[in-house]
Amino acid sequence: MALRKELSPVAVVDIGSNSVRLVVYEGATPAPTPLFNEKVLCGLGRSVASTGKLDPKSVERALRALRRFRELIDQIGAKTVEVIATAAARDAENGPEFVARAEAILKAPVQLLTGTKEAELAARGVLAGHRNADGLAGDLGGGSLELVDIFEGQTGEAVTLPLGGLRLIDVSGGNLKKAREIVDAELETVPWLEKGRGRDFYAIGGTWRAFARLYMAQVEYPLSVMQDFRIKTDDALKFASALDLQSPNSLSGISEISSARRETVPYGALVLERLIRRIRPKMVVISAFGIREGLLYSLLDEEEKKQDPLIAACEDLARRRSRSLENAYELCDWTDALFAGPELEETPEQRRLRYAACLLSDIGWRAHPDYRGTQSLNLVAQGNFVDLDHAGRAFLALTVYFRAEGYVKDELTESLRELIDDDMVLRARILGTALRAANMVSASLPGVLPHTPLTYEGDRLVWTLPEPYCNLEGERVERRFKKLAALLDRDGEVRTGASVQQEAV
């Protein structure tokens, strides 16, 4: 797939206390798309607390990874290279020496983030993925935990605490009971944590994502997407309380998390459990966006920051995979009249989701007809979208499926229906059926739909096909349109050019 010509790849190298990661994004956009993503769990911060230094073997492993990353950056052609380092490199006596070697390998300066800056970037990452975020964000790394208050698009009080997973293992000697005492003592020093009561808690970091994967597996959750996965507070507390009693060996048979993450997961669960008990948030929200995305977000200009990242991502996908982006936007306008009916009054968020669904409605057209619906559903349900909760994902996925297949109740759709209420399922059926009918007249190409409006006339839903479009009327058009009207408890009428002219006379 060719890169968009107006975009220039941006490489971000994140030298963390546990992992060293390279993410190359297609460009700095409101909806960033990774071209390449690789991490190496080096454990740089494994012994910093007890020895004051980065472990020599971890350092060599990290530098080896950085050499590979530099070659990959050159291979991809990224001209913008951002390198950040966090707690381990910041706190270790030999941190400056390691940073100098890293800079020589990467041929780029390393930003050694302060705890405050790390918290700020993590918060900006949350805001990049959740425009209306309101609550406390916590970024758990190998060496530290950053906590920051987010309200109305702004960051408030912030703190960094020495509670990273590897650091806790180090200072507690691998004793979870002792680690619990350390966590409680550190959290006691943060008086403003009570501000998070009844608000969301945004959990950032690989250890908490691994925690979420385990929870998803336990409840047989229908999606595997981490971004905006929400766990009820009591459920998160119960699961974390059970998990922080586990030893790494007891997790060895679990395929949902990597072997390198297993030693830190019980400690991450412990930190989460103690935070939940102290904060009592409304919901635990997993954020796949953190300091890397926060850094990328800071590269956007003010106009780009105002763009809706969901619509931007859907537009980009429609441009790449649909027959016509112009037709997709025509569908947005054409369905405005349909959803102006009294039974379908929309909230701003429902209208936003409808527009996103219209933009995505034709992305599966190249697939074999037997698999078009399934492929479209999976592409949307598991897609790289941000500022979209899982209920919204389910709505979009069901809509594009119904657009391709008609209304089908099977195992695939039933699992997604569990994520949304009956009203949103009905809206997905109505919109999918409308898009299915529109395709029969427009062939998913532009220029026709703006001239073939929908109107409500008493108990009838009318679709007018005036001259010169009246010959597009046919049996399948009528059949599909009457299905749409029936969903609205109305009679459906396709009014063609001759009848339009006769009524006008």
Short mmCIF file of C-alpha atoms in Angstrom, two decimals:
data_model
loop_
_atom_site.label_atom_id
_atom_site.label_comp_id
_atom_site.label_asym_id
_atom_site.label_seq_id
_atom_site.Cartn_x
_atom_site.Cartn_y
_atom_site.Cartn_z
CA MET A 1 0.00 0.00 0.00
CA ALA A 2 1.48 3.35 -1.02
CA LEU A 3 1.94 6.02 1.63
CA ARG A 4 -0.14 9.16 1.41
CA LYS A 5 2.03 11.66 -0.43
CA GLU A 6 1.34 14.53 1.95
CA LEU A 7 2.51 12.53 4.99
CA SER A 8 6.07 12.06 6.17
CA PRO A 9 6.87 9.17 8.53
CA VAL A 10 7.70 10.05 12.13
CA ALA A 11 9.82 7.68 14.23
CA VAL A 12 9.52 7.61 18.02
CA VAL A 13 12.04 5.65 20.06
CA ASP A 14 10.90 5.14 23.65
CA ILE A 15 13.63 3.99 26.04
CA GLY A 16 11.66 2.84 29.06
CA SER A 17 12.62 1.15 32.31
CA ASN A 18 11.27 -2.18 31.11
CA SER A 19 10.95 -1.99 27.33
CA VAL A 20 12.76 -0.26 24.49
CA ARG A 21 10.36 0.40 21.63
CA LEU A 22 10.35 1.82 18.12
CA VAL A 23 7.10 3.06 16.62
CA VAL A 24 7.18 4.61 13.17
CA TYR A 25 3.94 6.45 12.41
CA GLU A 26 2.74 7.16 8.91
CA GLY A 27 2.77 10.83 9.83
CA ALA A 28 1.79 13.32 12.50
CA THR A 29 -2.01 13.20 12.21
CA PRO A 30 -4.99 13.37 14.62
CA ALA A 31 -5.46 9.62 14.04
CA PRO A 32 -1.91 8.24 13.99
CA THR A 33 -1.34 4.98 12.14
CA PRO A 34 1.77 2.91 12.98
CA LEU A 35 3.74 1.74 9.98
CA PHE A 36 6.05 -0.30 12.18
CA ASN A 37 6.00 -1.21 15.87
CA GLU A 38 8.57 -3.26 17.76
CA LYS A 39 9.53 -3.56 21.41
CA VAL A 40 12.32 -5.37 23.22
CA LEU A 41 11.86 -6.03 26.93
CA CYS A 42 15.36 -5.17 28.13
CA GLY A 43 14.64 -4.51 31.83
CA LEU A 44 16.92 -1.47 32.11
CA GLY A 45 15.39 -0.51 35.45
CA ARG A 46 15.54 -3.97 37.00
CA SER A 47 18.22 -3.17 39.61
CA VAL A 48 18.43 0.63 39.64
CA ALA A 49 16.74 0.92 43.05
CA SER A 50 19.14 -1.51 44.78
CA THR A 51 22.41 -0.80 42.92
CA GLY A 52 21.88 2.73 41.62
CA LYS A 53 22.97 1.60 38.17
CA LEU A 54 21.59 0.19 34.94
CA ASP A 55 22.36 -3.49 34.64
CA PRO A 56 25.25 -4.02 32.16
CA LYS A 57 23.54 -6.93 30.37
CA SER A 58 20.32 -4.92 30.03
CA VAL A 59 22.30 -1.98 28.66
CA GLU A 60 23.95 -4.10 25.98
CA ARG A 61 20.64 -5.64 25.02
CA ALA A 62 19.07 -2.18 24.75
CA LEU A 63 21.92 -0.80 22.64
CA ARG A 64 21.68 -3.79 20.32
CA ALA A 65 17.97 -3.06 19.86
CA LEU A 66 18.72 0.62 19.19
CA ARG A 67 21.19 -0.29 16.42
CA ARG A 68 18.46 -2.33 14.74
CA PHE A 69 15.98 0.51 15.24
CA ARG A 70 18.31 3.00 13.53
CA GLU A 71 18.58 0.74 10.49
CA LEU A 72 14.81 0.37 10.37
CA ILE A 73 14.31 4.13 10.59
CA ASP A 74 16.62 4.57 7.60
CA GLN A 75 14.90 1.74 5.73
CA ILE A 76 11.47 3.33 6.22
CA GLY A 77 12.76 6.80 5.40
CA ALA A 78 11.60 8.64 8.51
CA LYS A 79 13.15 12.12 8.53
CA THR A 80 11.67 13.11 11.89
CA VAL A 81 13.10 11.06 14.77
CA GLU A 82 12.04 11.67 18.37
CA VAL A 83 13.83 9.80 21.15
CA ILE A 84 12.67 9.81 24.77
CA ALA A 85 14.01 8.11 27.88
CA THR A 86 12.23 7.73 31.20
CA ALA A 87 12.80 6.69 34.82
CA ALA A 88 15.63 4.16 34.55
CA ALA A 89 17.93 6.38 32.48
CA ARG A 90 16.87 9.37 34.57
CA ASP A 91 17.62 7.82 37.97
CA ALA A 92 20.69 5.63 37.33
CA GLU A 93 24.24 6.79 38.06
CA ASN A 94 25.36 5.48 34.69
CA GLY A 95 22.32 6.91 32.95
CA PRO A 96 24.25 9.79 31.28
CA GLU A 97 26.80 7.34 29.84
CA PHE A 98 24.03 5.13 28.46
CA VAL A 99 22.21 8.14 26.98
CA ALA A 100 25.39 9.30 25.23
CA ARG A 101 25.87 5.86 23.66
CA ALA A 102 22.22 5.77 22.62
CA GLU A 103 22.51 9.19 20.95
CA ALA A 104 25.59 8.08 19.01
CA ILE A 105 23.79 4.98 17.72
CA LEU A 106 20.49 6.71 16.88
CA LYS A 107 22.14 9.87 15.50
CA ALA A 108 19.50 11.88 17.34
CA PRO A 109 19.25 13.64 20.71
CA VAL A 110 17.61 11.79 23.58
CA GLN A 111 15.03 13.73 25.59
CA LEU A 112 15.53 12.62 29.18
CA LEU A 113 12.05 13.23 30.52
CA THR A 114 11.45 14.49 34.02
CA GLY A 115 8.69 12.80 35.96
CA THR A 116 6.49 15.86 35.45
CA LYS A 117 7.12 15.92 31.70
CA GLU A 118 6.45 12.19 31.49
CA ALA A 119 3.10 12.68 33.24
CA GLU A 120 2.23 15.60 30.95
CA LEU A 121 2.96 13.61 27.79
CA ALA A 122 0.98 10.62 29.11
CA ALA A 123 -1.99 12.93 29.75
CA ARG A 124 -1.72 14.40 26.25
CA GLY A 125 -1.70 10.86 24.90
CA VAL A 126 -4.94 10.14 26.75
CA LEU A 127 -6.46 13.34 25.34
CA ALA A 128 -5.32 12.37 21.83
CA GLY A 129 -7.33 9.16 22.15
CA HIS A 130 -10.23 10.48 24.28
CA ARG A 131 -11.07 14.10 23.43
CA ASN A 132 -13.50 14.39 26.33
CA ALA A 133 -11.38 12.60 28.92
CA ASP A 134 -12.26 13.49 32.50
CA GLY A 135 -10.50 11.79 35.39
CA LEU A 136 -7.11 10.69 36.60
CA ALA A 137 -4.57 9.07 34.30
CA GLY A 138 -1.92 6.66 35.53
CA ASP A 139 1.07 5.60 33.43
CA LEU A 140 2.72 2.53 34.95
CA GLY A 141 6.19 1.76 33.63
CA GLY A 142 9.01 -0.41 34.82
CA GLY A 143 10.53 2.25 37.05
CA SER A 144 7.81 4.71 37.97
CA LEU A 145 4.12 5.53 38.10
CA GLU A 146 2.97 8.91 36.79
CA LEU A 147 -0.42 10.21 37.94
CA VAL A 148 -2.09 13.27 36.47
CA ASP A 149 -5.49 14.93 36.67
CA ILE A 150 -7.27 15.60 33.35
CA PHE A 151 -10.25 17.95 33.10
CA GLU A 152 -11.84 19.75 30.12
CA GLY A 153 -8.90 19.04 27.83
CA GLN A 154 -6.35 20.37 30.31
CA THR A 155 -3.87 18.71 32.64
CA GLY A 156 -3.91 19.52 36.33
CA GLU A 157 -1.90 18.26 39.27
CA ALA A 158 0.67 15.58 38.52
CA VAL A 159 3.12 13.42 40.43
CA THR A 160 5.67 10.72 39.71
CA LEU A 161 6.08 7.87 42.21
CA PRO A 162 8.72 5.09 42.38
CA LEU A 163 6.14 2.35 41.86
CA GLY A 164 7.07 0.82 38.51
CA GLY A 165 6.78 -2.95 38.25
CA LEU A 166 10.49 -3.75 38.03
CA ARG A 167 11.33 -1.27 40.77
CA LEU A 168 8.76 -2.82 43.10
CA ILE A 169 10.20 -6.27 42.47
CA ASP A 170 13.67 -4.89 43.23
CA VAL A 171 12.91 -2.96 46.44
CA SER A 172 10.52 -5.59 47.84
CA GLY A 173 12.82 -8.50 47.11
CA GLY A 174 10.00 -10.10 45.14
CA ASN A 175 7.69 -10.07 48.16
CA LEU A 176 4.18 -8.94 47.25
CA LYS A 177 3.19 -8.28 50.88
CA LYS A 178 6.12 -5.92 51.30
CA ALA A 179 5.37 -4.36 47.92
CA ARG A 180 1.81 -3.61 49.11
CA GLU A 181 3.19 -1.69 52.08
CA ILE A 182 5.48 0.30 49.79
CA VAL A 183 2.62 1.16 47.43
CA ASP A 184 0.35 2.28 50.25
CA ALA A 185 3.06 4.48 51.76
CA GLU A 186 3.74 6.19 48.44
CA LEU A 187 0.06 6.76 47.62
CA GLU A 188 -0.44 8.26 51.07
CA THR A 189 1.84 11.14 50.00
CA VAL A 190 -0.59 12.24 47.25
CA PRO A 191 -3.47 14.14 48.93
CA TRP A 192 -5.31 15.01 45.70
CA LEU A 193 -6.07 11.42 44.66
CA GLU A 194 -9.56 11.86 46.08
CA LYS A 195 -10.27 14.14 43.09
CA GLY A 196 -10.62 10.98 41.05
CA ARG A 197 -13.62 9.73 43.00
CA GLY A 198 -16.55 9.01 40.69
CA ARG A 199 -14.54 9.90 37.57
CA ASP A 200 -12.74 7.64 35.09
CA PHE A 201 -9.28 6.24 35.75
CA TYR A 202 -7.22 5.95 32.54
CA ALA A 203 -4.72 3.10 32.85
CA ILE A 204 -1.66 3.40 30.59
CA GLY A 205 1.28 1.06 30.08
CA GLY A 206 2.10 -2.45 28.90
CA THR A 207 1.62 -4.10 32.29
CA TRP A 208 -1.92 -2.78 32.64
CA ARG A 209 -2.69 -3.74 29.03
CA ALA A 210 -1.57 -7.28 29.91
CA PHE A 211 -3.89 -7.13 32.92
CA ALA A 212 -6.75 -6.15 30.61
CA ARG A 213 -5.97 -9.01 28.19
CA LEU A 214 -6.25 -11.49 31.03
CA TYR A 215 -9.56 -9.98 32.09
CA MET A 216 -10.89 -10.09 28.50
CA ALA A 217 -9.99 -13.76 28.27
CA GLN A 218 -11.73 -14.53 31.55
CA VAL A 219 -15.01 -12.88 30.55
CA GLU A 220 -14.77 -14.05 26.88
CA TYR A 221 -15.00 -10.49 25.64
CA PRO A 222 -15.88 -10.26 21.91
CA LEU A 223 -13.20 -7.68 21.01
CA SER A 224 -9.43 -7.70 21.48
CA VAL A 225 -8.93 -3.94 21.08
CA MET A 226 -7.24 -2.34 24.10
CA GLN A 227 -8.05 1.28 23.36
CA ASP A 228 -10.99 2.46 25.50
CA PHE A 229 -11.69 -0.98 26.95
CA ARG A 230 -13.71 -0.28 30.10
CA ILE A 231 -13.93 -2.35 33.25
CA LYS A 232 -16.44 -1.61 35.98
CA THR A 233 -14.71 -0.54 39.19
CA ASP A 234 -15.91 -3.45 41.31
CA ASP A 235 -14.98 -5.96 38.60
CA ALA A 236 -11.53 -4.43 38.17
CA LEU A 237 -10.99 -4.43 41.93
CA LYS A 238 -12.05 -8.06 42.29
CA PHE A 239 -9.86 -9.21 39.40
CA ALA A 240 -6.85 -7.15 40.50
CA SER A 241 -7.19 -8.43 44.07
CA ALA A 242 -7.11 -12.01 42.82
CA LEU A 243 -4.28 -11.41 40.37
CA ASP A 244 -1.93 -9.64 42.78
CA LEU A 245 -1.83 -12.85 44.83
CA GLN A 246 -0.41 -14.77 41.88
CA SER A 247 3.23 -15.59 41.37
CA PRO A 248 4.83 -15.26 37.92
CA ASN A 249 5.10 -19.06 37.78
CA SER A 250 1.34 -19.40 38.22
CA LEU A 251 0.86 -17.29 35.07
CA SER A 252 3.27 -19.33 32.96
CA GLY A 253 0.58 -21.25 31.11
CA ILE A 254 -1.40 -18.20 30.05
CA SER A 255 -0.96 -17.35 26.37
CA GLU A 256 -2.61 -13.91 26.55
CA ILE A 257 0.52 -12.29 28.00
CA SER A 258 4.17 -12.67 27.03
CA SER A 259 6.60 -14.49 29.29
CA ALA A 260 8.55 -11.28 29.83
CA ARG A 261 5.43 -9.49 31.16
CA ARG A 262 4.42 -12.22 33.59
CA GLU A 263 6.75 -11.16 36.38
CA THR A 264 5.41 -7.59 36.45
CA VAL A 265 1.67 -8.31 36.04
CA PRO A 266 1.02 -9.24 39.70
CA TYR A 267 2.76 -6.03 40.78
CA GLY A 268 0.82 -3.98 38.24
CA ALA A 269 -2.39 -5.56 39.54
CA LEU A 270 -1.32 -4.69 43.08
CA VAL A 271 -0.75 -1.02 42.20
CA LEU A 272 -4.11 -0.88 40.39
CA GLU A 273 -5.92 -2.50 43.30
CA ARG A 274 -4.48 -0.05 45.84
CA LEU A 275 -5.29 2.90 43.55
CA ILE A 276 -8.89 1.76 43.05
CA ARG A 277 -9.42 1.40 46.80
CA ARG A 278 -8.11 4.89 47.39
CA ILE A 279 -9.71 6.68 44.43
CA ARG A 280 -12.97 4.74 43.88
CA PRO A 281 -13.23 5.74 40.20
CA LYS A 282 -16.37 5.43 38.10
CA MET A 283 -14.66 3.12 35.60
CA VAL A 284 -11.20 1.80 34.76
CA VAL A 285 -10.47 2.75 31.13
CA ILE A 286 -7.53 1.18 29.31
CA SER A 287 -5.68 3.71 27.16
CA ALA A 288 -3.43 2.30 24.44
CA PHE A 289 -2.24 5.88 23.93
CA GLY A 290 0.50 7.17 26.22
CA ILE A 291 3.65 9.24 26.10
CA ARG A 292 4.54 8.31 22.50
CA GLU A 293 1.15 9.41 21.18
CA GLY A 294 1.29 12.44 23.49
CA LEU A 295 4.60 13.39 21.90
CA LEU A 296 3.16 12.91 18.41
CA TYR A 297 0.11 14.98 19.38
CA SER A 298 2.40 17.83 20.42
CA LEU A 299 3.76 17.95 16.84
CA LEU A 300 0.30 18.85 15.42
CA ASP A 301 -0.67 22.42 14.69
CA GLU A 302 -3.69 23.91 16.43
CA GLU A 303 -5.99 23.34 13.45
CA GLU A 304 -5.06 19.65 13.30
CA LYS A 305 -5.67 19.25 17.03
CA LYS A 306 -9.26 20.45 16.52
CA GLN A 307 -10.04 17.71 13.97
CA ASP A 308 -12.21 14.78 15.02
CA PRO A 309 -9.75 11.84 15.03
CA LEU A 310 -12.48 9.27 14.37
CA ILE A 311 -13.82 11.05 11.30
CA ALA A 312 -10.26 11.71 10.11
CA ALA A 313 -9.42 7.98 10.38
CA CYS A 314 -12.66 6.91 8.65
CA GLU A 315 -12.10 9.41 5.85
CA ASP A 316 -8.58 8.11 5.32
CA LEU A 317 -9.79 4.50 5.20
CA ALA A 318 -12.58 5.44 2.78
CA ARG A 319 -10.11 7.24 0.54
CA ARG A 320 -7.93 4.13 0.40
CA ARG A 321 -10.49 1.33 0.21
CA SER A 322 -13.85 2.64 -1.01
CA ARG A 323 -14.95 3.20 -4.58
CA SER A 324 -15.55 6.88 -3.88
CA LEU A 325 -14.90 9.13 -0.88
CA GLU A 326 -17.24 11.70 -2.44
CA ASN A 327 -20.07 9.15 -2.48
CA ALA A 328 -19.37 8.34 1.19
CA TYR A 329 -19.93 11.98 2.09
CA GLU A 330 -23.04 12.05 -0.10
CA LEU A 331 -24.37 9.20 2.05
CA CYS A 332 -23.86 11.35 5.14
CA ASP A 333 -26.02 14.09 3.63
CA TRP A 334 -28.58 11.69 2.10
CA THR A 335 -29.23 9.94 5.43
CA ASP A 336 -29.63 13.30 7.24
CA ALA A 337 -33.25 13.41 6.03
CA LEU A 338 -33.87 9.81 7.11
CA PHE A 339 -32.64 10.45 10.65
CA ALA A 340 -34.55 13.72 10.87
CA GLY A 341 -37.70 11.67 11.42
CA PRO A 342 -39.34 11.92 14.85
CA GLU A 343 -38.53 8.33 15.80
CA LEU A 344 -34.84 8.73 14.97
CA GLU A 345 -33.88 11.95 16.73
CA GLU A 346 -30.11 11.84 17.24
CA THR A 347 -27.68 12.99 19.88
CA PRO A 348 -24.52 14.68 18.54
CA GLU A 349 -22.59 11.46 19.26
CA GLN A 350 -25.10 9.31 17.37
CA ARG A 351 -24.87 11.65 14.39
CA ARG A 352 -21.07 11.44 14.55
CA LEU A 353 -21.25 7.64 14.53
CA ARG A 354 -23.68 7.68 11.61
CA TYR A 355 -21.28 9.79 9.57
CA ALA A 356 -18.40 7.46 10.48
CA ALA A 357 -20.49 4.47 9.36
CA CYS A 358 -21.29 6.14 6.03
CA LEU A 359 -17.59 6.75 5.44
CA LEU A 360 -16.80 3.11 6.20
CA SER A 361 -19.76 1.57 4.39
CA ASP A 362 -17.96 0.57 1.18
CA ILE A 363 -14.50 -0.42 2.50
CA GLY A 364 -15.12 -4.13 1.85
CA TRP A 365 -16.22 -3.90 -1.76
CA ARG A 366 -13.13 -5.65 -3.17
CA ALA A 367 -13.65 -8.76 -1.02
CA HIS A 368 -15.39 -11.85 -2.35
CA PRO A 369 -19.17 -11.39 -1.94
CA ASP A 370 -19.39 -14.45 0.34
CA TYR A 371 -17.00 -12.84 2.83
CA ARG A 372 -17.57 -9.13 2.28
CA GLY A 373 -19.69 -8.65 5.39
CA THR A 374 -17.43 -10.64 7.69
CA GLN A 375 -14.27 -8.92 6.47
CA SER A 376 -15.84 -5.47 6.78
CA LEU A 377 -17.10 -6.24 10.28
CA ASN A 378 -13.70 -7.48 11.49
CA LEU A 379 -11.85 -4.58 9.89
CA VAL A 380 -14.04 -2.08 11.72
CA ALA A 381 -14.50 -3.91 15.02
CA GLN A 382 -10.75 -4.43 15.48
CA GLY A 383 -9.61 -1.36 13.56
CA ASN A 384 -7.13 1.33 14.56
CA PHE A 385 -9.68 3.96 15.59
CA VAL A 386 -9.41 6.43 18.45
CA ASP A 387 -11.89 8.55 20.39
CA LEU A 388 -14.31 5.66 19.98
CA ASP A 389 -15.64 3.49 22.79
CA HIS A 390 -16.37 -0.20 22.31
CA ALA A 391 -20.12 0.38 22.05
CA GLY A 392 -19.40 2.75 19.17
CA ARG A 393 -17.16 0.14 17.55
CA ALA A 394 -19.94 -2.41 17.79
CA PHE A 395 -22.41 0.00 16.18
CA LEU A 396 -20.07 0.77 13.27
CA ALA A 397 -19.17 -2.89 12.74
CA LEU A 398 -22.80 -4.02 12.76
CA THR A 399 -23.80 -1.24 10.38
CA VAL A 400 -21.20 -2.13 7.74
CA TYR A 401 -22.09 -5.81 8.16
CA PHE A 402 -25.81 -5.15 7.64
CA ARG A 403 -24.91 -2.94 4.66
CA ALA A 404 -23.11 -5.88 3.03
CA GLU A 405 -25.27 -8.84 4.13
CA GLY A 406 -28.65 -7.49 5.12
CA TYR A 407 -29.95 -8.17 8.62
CA VAL A 408 -28.39 -11.41 9.83
CA LYS A 409 -28.47 -12.85 13.34
CA ASP A 410 -25.52 -15.16 13.76
CA GLU A 411 -22.74 -15.80 16.27
CA LEU A 412 -20.63 -13.00 14.84
CA THR A 413 -23.25 -10.29 15.15
CA GLU A 414 -24.79 -11.60 18.37
CA SER A 415 -21.53 -11.20 20.28
CA LEU A 416 -21.27 -7.55 19.23
CA ARG A 417 -24.93 -6.89 20.04
CA GLU A 418 -24.04 -7.55 23.68
CA LEU A 419 -22.00 -4.34 23.71
CA ILE A 420 -24.84 -1.99 22.72
CA ASP A 421 -28.45 -1.43 23.70
CA ASP A 422 -31.50 -2.34 21.60
CA ASP A 423 -31.96 1.22 20.33
CA MET A 424 -28.44 1.31 18.86
CA VAL A 425 -28.93 -2.15 17.30
CA LEU A 426 -32.08 -0.85 15.61
CA ARG A 427 -30.24 2.27 14.41
CA ALA A 428 -27.51 0.04 12.95
CA ARG A 429 -30.18 -2.02 11.15
CA ILE A 430 -31.91 1.08 9.78
CA LEU A 431 -28.69 2.73 8.63
CA GLY A 432 -27.27 -0.49 7.16
CA THR A 433 -30.53 -1.10 5.27
CA ALA A 434 -30.55 2.49 3.98
CA LEU A 435 -26.96 2.21 2.76
CA ARG A 436 -27.82 -1.10 1.11
CA ALA A 437 -30.70 0.53 -0.78
CA ALA A 438 -28.62 3.58 -1.75
CA ASN A 439 -26.00 1.35 -3.35
CA MET A 440 -28.62 -0.04 -5.74
CA VAL A 441 -29.15 3.45 -7.19
CA SER A 442 -25.71 5.06 -6.89
CA ALA A 443 -23.50 1.99 -7.46
CA SER A 444 -21.43 3.58 -4.66
CA LEU A 445 -20.28 6.30 -7.05
CA PRO A 446 -20.93 10.04 -6.74
CA GLY A 447 -23.40 12.31 -8.49
CA VAL A 448 -26.76 10.56 -8.05
CA LEU A 449 -27.79 10.60 -4.39
CA PRO A 450 -27.91 14.42 -4.03
CA HIS A 451 -30.70 14.38 -6.66
CA THR A 452 -32.72 11.50 -5.17
CA PRO A 453 -33.98 12.72 -1.79
CA LEU A 454 -35.78 10.93 1.02
CA THR A 455 -38.87 12.52 2.59
CA TYR A 456 -41.49 11.66 5.19
CA GLU A 457 -45.11 12.11 4.10
CA GLY A 458 -47.50 11.08 6.85
CA ASP A 459 -47.20 7.35 7.28
CA ARG A 460 -45.08 6.99 4.15
CA LEU A 461 -41.34 7.13 3.53
CA VAL A 462 -40.79 8.42 -0.01
CA TRP A 463 -37.70 8.08 -2.17
CA THR A 464 -37.90 10.36 -5.20
CA LEU A 465 -36.06 9.43 -8.41
CA PRO A 466 -36.71 12.36 -10.76
CA GLU A 467 -35.66 12.67 -14.38
CA PRO A 468 -33.09 11.69 -15.54
CA TYR A 469 -32.72 9.10 -12.75
CA CYS A 470 -36.16 7.44 -12.95
CA ASN A 471 -34.85 4.46 -14.94
CA LEU A 472 -32.76 3.46 -11.93
CA GLU A 473 -35.97 2.25 -10.28
CA GLY A 474 -36.29 -1.55 -10.24
CA GLU A 475 -37.54 -4.56 -8.30
CA ARG A 476 -34.50 -4.84 -6.04
CA VAL A 477 -34.56 -1.10 -5.36
CA GLU A 478 -38.19 -1.29 -4.29
CA ARG A 479 -37.65 -4.42 -2.24
CA ARG A 480 -34.73 -2.97 -0.31
CA PHE A 481 -36.44 0.36 0.20
CA LYS A 482 -39.62 -1.24 1.52
CA LYS A 483 -37.52 -3.15 4.06
CA LEU A 484 -36.12 0.19 5.20
CA ALA A 485 -39.59 1.72 5.47
CA ALA A 486 -40.87 -1.30 7.40
CA LEU A 487 -38.18 -0.81 10.03
CA LEU A 488 -39.71 2.63 10.59
CA ASP A 489 -43.28 1.27 10.64
CA ARG A 490 -44.07 3.11 7.43
CA ASP A 491 -45.08 2.26 3.91
CA GLY A 492 -42.31 2.75 1.39
CA GLU A 493 -42.85 4.47 -1.95
CA VAL A 494 -40.28 4.88 -4.71
CA ARG A 495 -41.58 7.86 -6.67
CA THR A 496 -40.18 8.09 -10.20
CA GLY A 497 -39.86 10.96 -12.66
CA ALA A 498 -43.24 10.45 -14.38
CA SER A 499 -45.22 10.44 -11.12
CA VAL A 500 -43.22 13.40 -9.82
CA GLN A 501 -44.09 15.41 -12.90
CA GLN A 502 -47.75 14.38 -12.73
CA GLU A 503 -48.06 15.48 -9.07
CA ALA A 504 -46.36 18.77 -9.91
CA VAL A 505 -49.01 19.43 -12.60
#
